[in-house]
Structure formats: structure tokens, C-alpha cells
XYZ file of N, CA and C in Angstrom:
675
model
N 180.485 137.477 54.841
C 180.880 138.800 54.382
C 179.865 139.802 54.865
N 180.562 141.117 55.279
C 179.518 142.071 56.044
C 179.399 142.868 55.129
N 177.819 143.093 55.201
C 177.613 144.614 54.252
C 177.417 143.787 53.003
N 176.800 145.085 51.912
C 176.859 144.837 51.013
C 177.423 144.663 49.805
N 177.720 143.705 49.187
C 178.949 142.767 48.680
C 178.313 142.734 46.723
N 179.349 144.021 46.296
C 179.106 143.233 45.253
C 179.932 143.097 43.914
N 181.455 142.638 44.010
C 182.589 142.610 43.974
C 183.005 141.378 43.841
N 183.419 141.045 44.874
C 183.819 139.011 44.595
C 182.638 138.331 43.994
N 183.277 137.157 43.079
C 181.643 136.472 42.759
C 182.717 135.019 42.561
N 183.386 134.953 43.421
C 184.245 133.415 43.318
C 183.353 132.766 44.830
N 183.081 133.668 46.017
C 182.443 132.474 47.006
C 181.462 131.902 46.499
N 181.908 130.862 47.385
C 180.659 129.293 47.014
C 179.987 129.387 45.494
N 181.525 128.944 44.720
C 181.214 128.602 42.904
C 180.565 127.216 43.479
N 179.955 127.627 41.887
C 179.621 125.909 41.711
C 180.050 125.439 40.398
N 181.034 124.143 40.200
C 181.537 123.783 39.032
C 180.531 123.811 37.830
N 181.287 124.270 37.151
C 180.011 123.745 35.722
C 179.921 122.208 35.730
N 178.405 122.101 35.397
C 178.052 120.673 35.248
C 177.266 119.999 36.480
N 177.373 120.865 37.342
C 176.944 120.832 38.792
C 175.639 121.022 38.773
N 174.077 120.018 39.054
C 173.257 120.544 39.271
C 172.663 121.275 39.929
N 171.991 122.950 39.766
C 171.644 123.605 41.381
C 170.263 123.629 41.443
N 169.983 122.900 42.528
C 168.113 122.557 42.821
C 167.971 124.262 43.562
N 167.032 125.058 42.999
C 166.587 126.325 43.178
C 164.859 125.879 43.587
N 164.004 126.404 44.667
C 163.525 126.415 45.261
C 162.620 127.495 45.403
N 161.567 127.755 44.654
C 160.980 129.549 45.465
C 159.526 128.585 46.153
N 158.958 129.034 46.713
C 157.973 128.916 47.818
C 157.157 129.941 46.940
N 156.144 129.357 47.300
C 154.767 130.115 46.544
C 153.487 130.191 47.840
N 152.674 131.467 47.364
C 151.424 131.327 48.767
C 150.464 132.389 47.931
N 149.548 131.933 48.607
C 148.160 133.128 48.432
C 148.390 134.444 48.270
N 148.208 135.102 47.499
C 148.838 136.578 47.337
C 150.095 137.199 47.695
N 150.803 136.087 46.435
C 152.732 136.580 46.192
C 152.584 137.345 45.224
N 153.802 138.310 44.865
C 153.675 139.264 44.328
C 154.621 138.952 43.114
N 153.818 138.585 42.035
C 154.146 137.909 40.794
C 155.690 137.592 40.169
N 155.944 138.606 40.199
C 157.434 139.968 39.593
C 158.785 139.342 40.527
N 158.180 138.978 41.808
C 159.053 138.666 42.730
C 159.406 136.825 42.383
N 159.081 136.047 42.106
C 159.072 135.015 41.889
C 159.570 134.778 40.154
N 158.780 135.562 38.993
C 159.369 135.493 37.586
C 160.423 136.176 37.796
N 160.787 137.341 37.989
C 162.497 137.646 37.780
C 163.010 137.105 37.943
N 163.126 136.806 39.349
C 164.558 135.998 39.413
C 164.448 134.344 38.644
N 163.177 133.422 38.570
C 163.246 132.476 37.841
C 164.065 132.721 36.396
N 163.742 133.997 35.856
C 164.122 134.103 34.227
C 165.349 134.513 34.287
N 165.618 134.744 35.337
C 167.295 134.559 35.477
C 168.084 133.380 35.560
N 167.376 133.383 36.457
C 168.305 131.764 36.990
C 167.713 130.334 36.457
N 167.215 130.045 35.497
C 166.581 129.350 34.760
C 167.958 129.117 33.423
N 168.592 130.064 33.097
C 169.450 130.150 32.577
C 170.850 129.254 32.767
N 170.903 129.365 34.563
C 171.787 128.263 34.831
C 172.393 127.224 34.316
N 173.504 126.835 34.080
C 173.823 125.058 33.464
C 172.867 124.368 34.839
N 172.437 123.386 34.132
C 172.351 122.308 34.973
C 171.277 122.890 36.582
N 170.150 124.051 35.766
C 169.387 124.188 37.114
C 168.219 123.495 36.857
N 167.651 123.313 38.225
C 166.568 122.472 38.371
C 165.737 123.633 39.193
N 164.594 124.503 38.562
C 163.939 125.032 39.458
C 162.454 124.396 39.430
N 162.211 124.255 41.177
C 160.811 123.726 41.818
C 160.231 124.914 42.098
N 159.079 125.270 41.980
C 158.449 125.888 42.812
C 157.018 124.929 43.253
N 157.314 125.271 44.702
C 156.321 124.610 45.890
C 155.540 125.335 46.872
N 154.326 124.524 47.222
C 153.415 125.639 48.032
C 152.830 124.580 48.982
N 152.259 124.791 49.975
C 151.391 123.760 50.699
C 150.955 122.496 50.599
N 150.357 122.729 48.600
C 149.923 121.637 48.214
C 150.014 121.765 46.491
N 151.118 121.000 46.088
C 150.625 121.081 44.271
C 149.525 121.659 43.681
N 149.708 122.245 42.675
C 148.730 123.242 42.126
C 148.784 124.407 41.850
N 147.469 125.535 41.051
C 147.977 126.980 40.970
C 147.913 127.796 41.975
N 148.489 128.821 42.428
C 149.006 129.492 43.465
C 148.256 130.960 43.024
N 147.426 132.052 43.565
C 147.214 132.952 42.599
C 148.098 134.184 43.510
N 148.398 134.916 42.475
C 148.869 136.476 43.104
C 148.331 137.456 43.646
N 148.902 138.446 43.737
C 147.891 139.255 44.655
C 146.617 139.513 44.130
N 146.361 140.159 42.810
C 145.270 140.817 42.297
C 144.479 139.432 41.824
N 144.786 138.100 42.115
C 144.401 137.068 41.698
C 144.051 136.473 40.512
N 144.615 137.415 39.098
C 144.350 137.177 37.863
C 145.571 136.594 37.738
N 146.770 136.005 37.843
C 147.360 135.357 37.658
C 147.766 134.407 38.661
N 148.395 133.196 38.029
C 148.892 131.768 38.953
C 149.964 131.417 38.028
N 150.783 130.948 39.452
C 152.213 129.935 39.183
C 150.975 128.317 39.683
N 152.143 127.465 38.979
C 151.842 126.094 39.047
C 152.927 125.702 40.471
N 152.646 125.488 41.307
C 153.588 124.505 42.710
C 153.390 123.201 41.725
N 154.725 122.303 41.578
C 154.767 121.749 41.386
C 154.940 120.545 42.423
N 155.184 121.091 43.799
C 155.341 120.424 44.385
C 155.163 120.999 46.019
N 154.659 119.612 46.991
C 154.491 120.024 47.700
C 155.672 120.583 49.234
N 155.732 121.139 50.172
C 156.565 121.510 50.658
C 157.148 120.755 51.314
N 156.318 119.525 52.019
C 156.541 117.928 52.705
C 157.549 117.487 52.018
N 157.114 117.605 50.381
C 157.951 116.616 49.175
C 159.448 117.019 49.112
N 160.126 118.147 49.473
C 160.783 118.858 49.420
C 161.686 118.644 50.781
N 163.011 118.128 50.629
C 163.844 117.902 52.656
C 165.370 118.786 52.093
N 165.512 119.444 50.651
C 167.083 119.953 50.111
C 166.594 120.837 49.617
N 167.563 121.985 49.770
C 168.081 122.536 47.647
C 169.262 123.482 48.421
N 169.595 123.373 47.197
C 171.265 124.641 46.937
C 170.948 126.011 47.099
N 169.518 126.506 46.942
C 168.954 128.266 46.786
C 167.789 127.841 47.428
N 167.093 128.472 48.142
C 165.980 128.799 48.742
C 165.704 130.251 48.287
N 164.692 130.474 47.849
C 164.375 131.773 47.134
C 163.054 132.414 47.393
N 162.946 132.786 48.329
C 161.612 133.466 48.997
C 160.800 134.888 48.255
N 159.840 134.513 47.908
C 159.660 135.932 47.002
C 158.422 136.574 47.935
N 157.929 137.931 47.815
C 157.303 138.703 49.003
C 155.694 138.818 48.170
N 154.789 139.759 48.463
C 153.483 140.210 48.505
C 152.907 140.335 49.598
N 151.583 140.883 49.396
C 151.202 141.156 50.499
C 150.364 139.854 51.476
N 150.981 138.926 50.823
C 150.296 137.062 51.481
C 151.316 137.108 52.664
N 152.970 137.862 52.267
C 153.552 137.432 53.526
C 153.007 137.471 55.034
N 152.589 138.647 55.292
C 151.949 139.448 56.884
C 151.109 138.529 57.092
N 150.165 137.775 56.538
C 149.482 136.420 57.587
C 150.227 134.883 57.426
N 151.382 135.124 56.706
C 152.288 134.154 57.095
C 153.541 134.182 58.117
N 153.380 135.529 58.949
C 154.501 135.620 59.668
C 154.429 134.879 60.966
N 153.242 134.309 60.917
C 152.994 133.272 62.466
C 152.472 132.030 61.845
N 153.045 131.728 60.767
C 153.008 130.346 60.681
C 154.049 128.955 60.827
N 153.259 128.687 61.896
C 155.077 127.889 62.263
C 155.288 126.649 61.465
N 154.321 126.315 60.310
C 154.485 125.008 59.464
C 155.845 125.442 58.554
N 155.334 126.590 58.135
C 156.338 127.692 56.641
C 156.948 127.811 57.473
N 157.343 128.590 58.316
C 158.519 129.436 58.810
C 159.565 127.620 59.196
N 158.671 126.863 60.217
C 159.693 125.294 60.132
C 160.270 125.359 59.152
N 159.894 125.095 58.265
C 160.334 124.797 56.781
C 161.467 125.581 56.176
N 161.456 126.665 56.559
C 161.817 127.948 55.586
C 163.298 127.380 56.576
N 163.177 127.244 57.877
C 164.570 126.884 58.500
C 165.219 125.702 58.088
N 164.399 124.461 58.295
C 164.903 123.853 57.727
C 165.456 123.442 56.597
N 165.085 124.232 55.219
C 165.956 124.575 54.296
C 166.917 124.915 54.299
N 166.973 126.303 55.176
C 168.067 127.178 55.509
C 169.640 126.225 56.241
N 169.009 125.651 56.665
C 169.810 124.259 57.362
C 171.069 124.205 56.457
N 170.199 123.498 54.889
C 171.005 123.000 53.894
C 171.507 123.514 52.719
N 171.565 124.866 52.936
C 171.503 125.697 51.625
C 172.600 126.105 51.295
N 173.215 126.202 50.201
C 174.272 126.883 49.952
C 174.143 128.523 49.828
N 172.669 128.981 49.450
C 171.944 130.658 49.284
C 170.919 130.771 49.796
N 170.325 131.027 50.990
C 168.841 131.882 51.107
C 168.726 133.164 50.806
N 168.233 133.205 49.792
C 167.598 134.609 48.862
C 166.277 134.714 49.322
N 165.732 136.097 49.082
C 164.117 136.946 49.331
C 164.632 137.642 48.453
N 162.965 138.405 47.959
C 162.692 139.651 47.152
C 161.902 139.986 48.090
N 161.934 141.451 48.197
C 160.783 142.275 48.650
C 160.392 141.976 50.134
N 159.226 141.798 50.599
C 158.855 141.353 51.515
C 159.195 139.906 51.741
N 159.532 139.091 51.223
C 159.896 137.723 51.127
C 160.858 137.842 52.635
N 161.809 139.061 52.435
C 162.639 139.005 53.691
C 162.208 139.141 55.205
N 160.770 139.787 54.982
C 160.184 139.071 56.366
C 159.781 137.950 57.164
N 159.787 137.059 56.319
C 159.237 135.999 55.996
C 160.728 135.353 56.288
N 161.740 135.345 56.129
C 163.062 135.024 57.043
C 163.122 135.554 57.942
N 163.070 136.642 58.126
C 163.001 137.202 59.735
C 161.849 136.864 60.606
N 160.853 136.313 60.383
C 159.998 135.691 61.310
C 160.799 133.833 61.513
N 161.417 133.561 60.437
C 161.944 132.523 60.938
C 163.186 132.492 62.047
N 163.790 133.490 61.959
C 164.825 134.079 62.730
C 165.839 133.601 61.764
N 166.142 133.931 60.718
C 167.440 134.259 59.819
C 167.897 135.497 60.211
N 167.294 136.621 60.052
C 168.305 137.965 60.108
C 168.398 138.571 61.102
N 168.131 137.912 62.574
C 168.539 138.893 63.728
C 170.232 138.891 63.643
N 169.942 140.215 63.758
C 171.677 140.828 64.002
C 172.340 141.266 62.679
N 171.667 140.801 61.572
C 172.045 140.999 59.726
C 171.591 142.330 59.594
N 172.470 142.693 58.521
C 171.886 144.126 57.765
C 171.412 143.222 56.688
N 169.719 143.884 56.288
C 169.082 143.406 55.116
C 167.828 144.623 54.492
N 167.620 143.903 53.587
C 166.655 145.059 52.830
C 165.413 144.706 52.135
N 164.299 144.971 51.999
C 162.932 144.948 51.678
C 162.016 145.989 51.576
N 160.886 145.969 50.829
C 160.571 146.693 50.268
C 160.461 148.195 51.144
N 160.705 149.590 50.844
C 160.425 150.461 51.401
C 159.438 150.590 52.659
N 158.181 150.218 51.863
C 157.188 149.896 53.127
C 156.924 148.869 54.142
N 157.976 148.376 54.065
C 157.716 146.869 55.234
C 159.293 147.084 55.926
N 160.057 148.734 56.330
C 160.869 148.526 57.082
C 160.656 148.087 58.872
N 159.444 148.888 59.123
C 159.552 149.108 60.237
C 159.416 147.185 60.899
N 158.591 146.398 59.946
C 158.321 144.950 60.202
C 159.761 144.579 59.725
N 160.669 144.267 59.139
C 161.823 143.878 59.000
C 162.880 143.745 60.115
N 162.921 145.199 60.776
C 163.330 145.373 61.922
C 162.990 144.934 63.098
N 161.707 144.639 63.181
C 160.888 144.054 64.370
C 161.411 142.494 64.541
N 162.303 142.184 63.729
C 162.973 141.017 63.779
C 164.425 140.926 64.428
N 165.027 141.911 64.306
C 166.146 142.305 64.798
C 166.864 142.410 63.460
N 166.393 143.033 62.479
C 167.326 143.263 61.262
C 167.782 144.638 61.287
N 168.968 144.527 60.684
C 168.763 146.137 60.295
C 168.817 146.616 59.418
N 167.466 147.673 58.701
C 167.629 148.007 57.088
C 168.669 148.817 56.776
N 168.664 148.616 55.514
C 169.973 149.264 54.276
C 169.407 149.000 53.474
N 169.326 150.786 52.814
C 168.386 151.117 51.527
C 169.407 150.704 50.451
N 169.820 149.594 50.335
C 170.490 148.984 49.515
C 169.597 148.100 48.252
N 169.840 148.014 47.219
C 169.040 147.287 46.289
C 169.147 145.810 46.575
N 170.566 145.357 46.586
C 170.823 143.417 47.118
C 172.028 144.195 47.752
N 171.201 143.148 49.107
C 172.373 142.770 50.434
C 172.700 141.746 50.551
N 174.192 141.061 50.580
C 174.773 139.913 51.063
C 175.358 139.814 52.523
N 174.530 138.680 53.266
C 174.997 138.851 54.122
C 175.452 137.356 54.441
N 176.964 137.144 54.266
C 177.462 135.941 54.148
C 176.155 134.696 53.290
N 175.582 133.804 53.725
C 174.918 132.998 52.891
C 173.838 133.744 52.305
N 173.126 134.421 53.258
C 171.798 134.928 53.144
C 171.764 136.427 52.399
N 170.737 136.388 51.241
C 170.813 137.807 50.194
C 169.568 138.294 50.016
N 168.915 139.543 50.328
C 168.499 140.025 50.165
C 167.729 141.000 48.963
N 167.175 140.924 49.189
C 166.697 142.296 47.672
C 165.278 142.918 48.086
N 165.790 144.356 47.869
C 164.447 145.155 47.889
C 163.616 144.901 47.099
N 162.272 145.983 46.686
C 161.015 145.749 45.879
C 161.354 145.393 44.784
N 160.202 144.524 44.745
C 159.696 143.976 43.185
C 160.433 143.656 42.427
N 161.059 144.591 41.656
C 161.995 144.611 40.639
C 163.578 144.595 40.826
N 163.926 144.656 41.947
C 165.292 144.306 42.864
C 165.590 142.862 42.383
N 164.419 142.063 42.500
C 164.682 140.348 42.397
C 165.422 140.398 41.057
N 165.475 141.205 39.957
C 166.208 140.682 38.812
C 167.360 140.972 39.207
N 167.805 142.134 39.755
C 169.750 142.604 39.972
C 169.809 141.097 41.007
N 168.922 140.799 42.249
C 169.763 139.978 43.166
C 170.236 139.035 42.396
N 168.996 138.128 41.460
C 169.627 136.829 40.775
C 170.226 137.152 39.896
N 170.837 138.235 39.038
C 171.721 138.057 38.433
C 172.998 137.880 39.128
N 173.313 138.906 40.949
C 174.536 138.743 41.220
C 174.097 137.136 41.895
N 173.514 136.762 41.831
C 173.716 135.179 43.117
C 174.194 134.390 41.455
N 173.602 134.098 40.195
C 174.674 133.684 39.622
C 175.744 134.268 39.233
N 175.940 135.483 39.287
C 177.597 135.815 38.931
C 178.469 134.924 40.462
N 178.174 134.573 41.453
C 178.568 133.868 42.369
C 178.031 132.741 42.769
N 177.576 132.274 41.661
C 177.244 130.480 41.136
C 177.916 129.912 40.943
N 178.409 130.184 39.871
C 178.733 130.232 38.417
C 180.105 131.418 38.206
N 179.576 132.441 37.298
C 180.949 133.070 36.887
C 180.193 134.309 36.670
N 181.058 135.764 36.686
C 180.634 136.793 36.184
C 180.480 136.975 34.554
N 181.140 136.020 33.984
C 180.701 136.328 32.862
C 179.579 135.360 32.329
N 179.343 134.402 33.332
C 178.154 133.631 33.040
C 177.240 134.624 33.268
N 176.764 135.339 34.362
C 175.688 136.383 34.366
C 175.807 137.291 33.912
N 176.919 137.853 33.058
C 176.632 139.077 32.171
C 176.251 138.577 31.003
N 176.453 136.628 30.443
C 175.507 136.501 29.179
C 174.014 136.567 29.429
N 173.875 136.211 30.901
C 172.158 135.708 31.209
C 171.504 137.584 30.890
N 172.246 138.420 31.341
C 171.310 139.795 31.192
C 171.635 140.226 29.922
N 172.572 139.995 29.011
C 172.506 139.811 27.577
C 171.541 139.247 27.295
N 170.950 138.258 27.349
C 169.898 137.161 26.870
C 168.488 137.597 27.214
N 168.665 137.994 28.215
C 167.401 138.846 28.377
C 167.265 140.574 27.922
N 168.050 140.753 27.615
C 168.472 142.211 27.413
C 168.152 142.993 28.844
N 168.713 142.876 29.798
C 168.069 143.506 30.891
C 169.016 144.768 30.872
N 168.446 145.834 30.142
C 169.379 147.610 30.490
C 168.350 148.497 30.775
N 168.201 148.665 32.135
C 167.041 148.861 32.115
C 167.410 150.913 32.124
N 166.385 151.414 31.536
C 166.627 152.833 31.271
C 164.798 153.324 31.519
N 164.419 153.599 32.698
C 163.187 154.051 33.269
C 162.953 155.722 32.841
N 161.342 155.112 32.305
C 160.839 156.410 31.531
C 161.057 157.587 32.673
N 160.682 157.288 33.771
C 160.844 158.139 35.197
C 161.732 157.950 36.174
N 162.588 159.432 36.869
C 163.437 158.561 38.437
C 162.300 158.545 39.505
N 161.468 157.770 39.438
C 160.415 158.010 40.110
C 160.464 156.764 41.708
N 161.525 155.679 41.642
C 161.401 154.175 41.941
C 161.831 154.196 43.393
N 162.111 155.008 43.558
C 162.187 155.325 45.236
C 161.556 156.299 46.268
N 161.082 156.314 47.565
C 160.770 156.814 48.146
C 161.306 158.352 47.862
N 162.724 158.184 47.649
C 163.576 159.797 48.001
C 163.660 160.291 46.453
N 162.779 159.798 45.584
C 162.798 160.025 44.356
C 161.960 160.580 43.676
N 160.843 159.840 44.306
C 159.823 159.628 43.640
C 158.548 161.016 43.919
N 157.777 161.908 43.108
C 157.384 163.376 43.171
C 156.253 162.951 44.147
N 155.955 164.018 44.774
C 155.161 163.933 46.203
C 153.416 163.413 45.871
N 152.958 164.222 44.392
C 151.878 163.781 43.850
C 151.715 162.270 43.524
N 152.716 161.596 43.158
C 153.058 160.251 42.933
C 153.080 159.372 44.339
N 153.728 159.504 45.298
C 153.688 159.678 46.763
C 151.783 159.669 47.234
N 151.164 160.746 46.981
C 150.039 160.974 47.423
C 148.502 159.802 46.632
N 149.349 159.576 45.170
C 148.440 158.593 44.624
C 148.356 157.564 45.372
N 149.748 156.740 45.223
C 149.865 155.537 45.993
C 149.522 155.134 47.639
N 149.573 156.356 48.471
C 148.868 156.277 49.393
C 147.364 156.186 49.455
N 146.570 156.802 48.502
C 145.081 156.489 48.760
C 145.267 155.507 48.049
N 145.540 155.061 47.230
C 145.029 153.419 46.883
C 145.155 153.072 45.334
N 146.577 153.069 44.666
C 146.616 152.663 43.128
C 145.496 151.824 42.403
């Protein structure tokens, strides 16, 4: 399906009762938000099994390095899953020439029924060569590297592009995994999961976009939050 799709949620169901092995990849300065959203979504699943894996079992820290995910497993250990779920930070950019990960990241892709990214995560497919020729989306500031892949951006929040889905910054990863299970599963399976979490989200500021966001706000974040 071309463009961004977010309407049908009957392709590639998966029966209830069906286990779905979900997959995020973890590395040296991932960007926390990108990896828990969508888990606390899709954790919800009947019958999910989520791994997260990194190089080597163990804690993984984030960018600012005060927090860690546990890899439960290593990436060797790992030859399947149903979702591949790539989450971004600023660890991606010295992983874009790694040909152990990026192998990997294909050979998943091989067997997947979904390759999902948050954020920068989607570079990190496009160095594998998933999105030449795809419209996809990532964080504001990592268009011009997105493209350098042969993608093409769309300031879209989640892009579907037939298997492969996209999601802009940070906080994008909760809308993508809610629509990748409304097309799991069922739409009304993912309108209980954002019930359950209460996800309505109503922002103190329209501040969350480039074309939004006030120029002083703009000028902070450039010298250095």
C-alpha cells in the first residue's frame, strides 16, 4: 500500500491466539521513549512475546546514560520474529556503517510480517537498504540523512509503506504501535490498548513541530537543551 495508510487495519491480521514474537534492537545511546512506547503498547497483545536484544545480553544505556533496558538476548540468538521494531537516538549515526546490525536488521526483514522504526530508527533501515524508493518519516532533524538513502520524507506522523512503517520523533512510536496493532489484531483491540493506557493526549503547548513550534523555542534547542 502507497502512502500513508491509515484506514484498513484487516492486512496481515493475525488470529487471536496467535503468538507475535516482537523484536526491538537496543544500542548505546537509544532514545528511551522510542523503545517504551511502543513496548507499552504492544505488550498488550494476546499472545505477544516481546525480546529486546543488543550485541550482547545485558543493560543497554540511553542517551543521557541514566537509564537502561535489559537485552535479553543476544542478536546471534535471534534467526525470526513477526515485528522487527527499530527504535532511534542519537547511537543510530555510528551505526549506519555497521555491517554486523545492518546484516541483521535485513535478515530479519527477510522474515517479518512488520518492520517498524521510531524516529531515527528509520535510518538505520535505510542504511540497510529497506527504503530506497519508499516514502518514510523520521525525526525532523535527520531528514536530510533519511533521504541520503533514497527515501523520500513525508511530514507524516506513521507511514505505511506496504510491510514496512514508519514513525516520526519520539513520541510518534505510541500512534505507530497502536495502528500496527489495530492491523494485528483488530481496531477495536487497539482502541482498548489506548483505553488502558489512557493515551488522549491534550499538550500543554502546539509547540511539537518544526512549523509550530515559537522561534525562541527553536533558538533554545539549537544551542543546546
Amino acid at each position: 500500500m502507497g502512502g500513508t495508510s491509515r484506514c484498513t487495519f484487516a492486512a496481515h491480521s493475525q488470529p487471536r491466539g496467535t503468538a507475535v514474537r516482537i523484536v526491538i534492537p537496543l544500542f548505546d545511546r537509544f532514545t528511551a521513549l522510542d523503545a517504551v512506547g511502543p513496548y507499552e503498547v504492544l505488550r498488550f497483545l494476546p499472545e505477544a512475546e516481546i525480546v529486546f536484544a543488543a550485541t550482547k545480553p545485558g543493560p543497554i544505556r540511553d542517551v543521557p546514560t541514566s537509564l537502561a533496558l535489559t537485552a535479553d538476548a543476544a542478536f546471534d540468538d535471534i534467526d525470526a520474529c513477526d515485528v522487527l521494531l527499530v527504535p532511534g537516538g542519537p547511537g543510530t549515526r555510528r551505526l549506519l556503517d555497521d555491517d554486523a546490525l545492518l546484516g541483521w536488521i535485513r535478515r530479519m526483514h527477510g522474515g517479518t510480517t512488520w518492520t517498524a522504526s521510531v524516529c531515527t530508527g528509520s535510518l538505520l533501515l535505510g542504511a540497510a537498504g529497506l527504503l530506497a524508493g519508499l516514502s518514510a518519516t523520521t525525526h525532523w532533524g535527520a531528514v536530510d540523512v533519511l533521504e541520503s538513502f533514497g527515501a523520500t520524507y513525508t511530514a507524516e506522523r506513521v507511514v505505511f509503506q506496504g510491510k514496512i512503517v514508519t514513525a516520526a520523533g519520539v513520541s510518534s512510536g505510541i500512534d505507530m504501535a497502536l495502528a500496527l496493532a489495530a492491523r494485528i489484531i483488530d481496531q477495536t483491540t487497539a482502541e482498548a490498548i489506548q483505553l488502558a493506557i489512557e493515551y488522549d493526549p491534550q499538550p500543554p503547548f502546539d509547540a511539537g513541530s518544526p512549523a509550530k513550534a515559537p522561534q525562541a523555542a527553536k533558538d533554545l534547542l539549537a544551542r543546546g537543551l
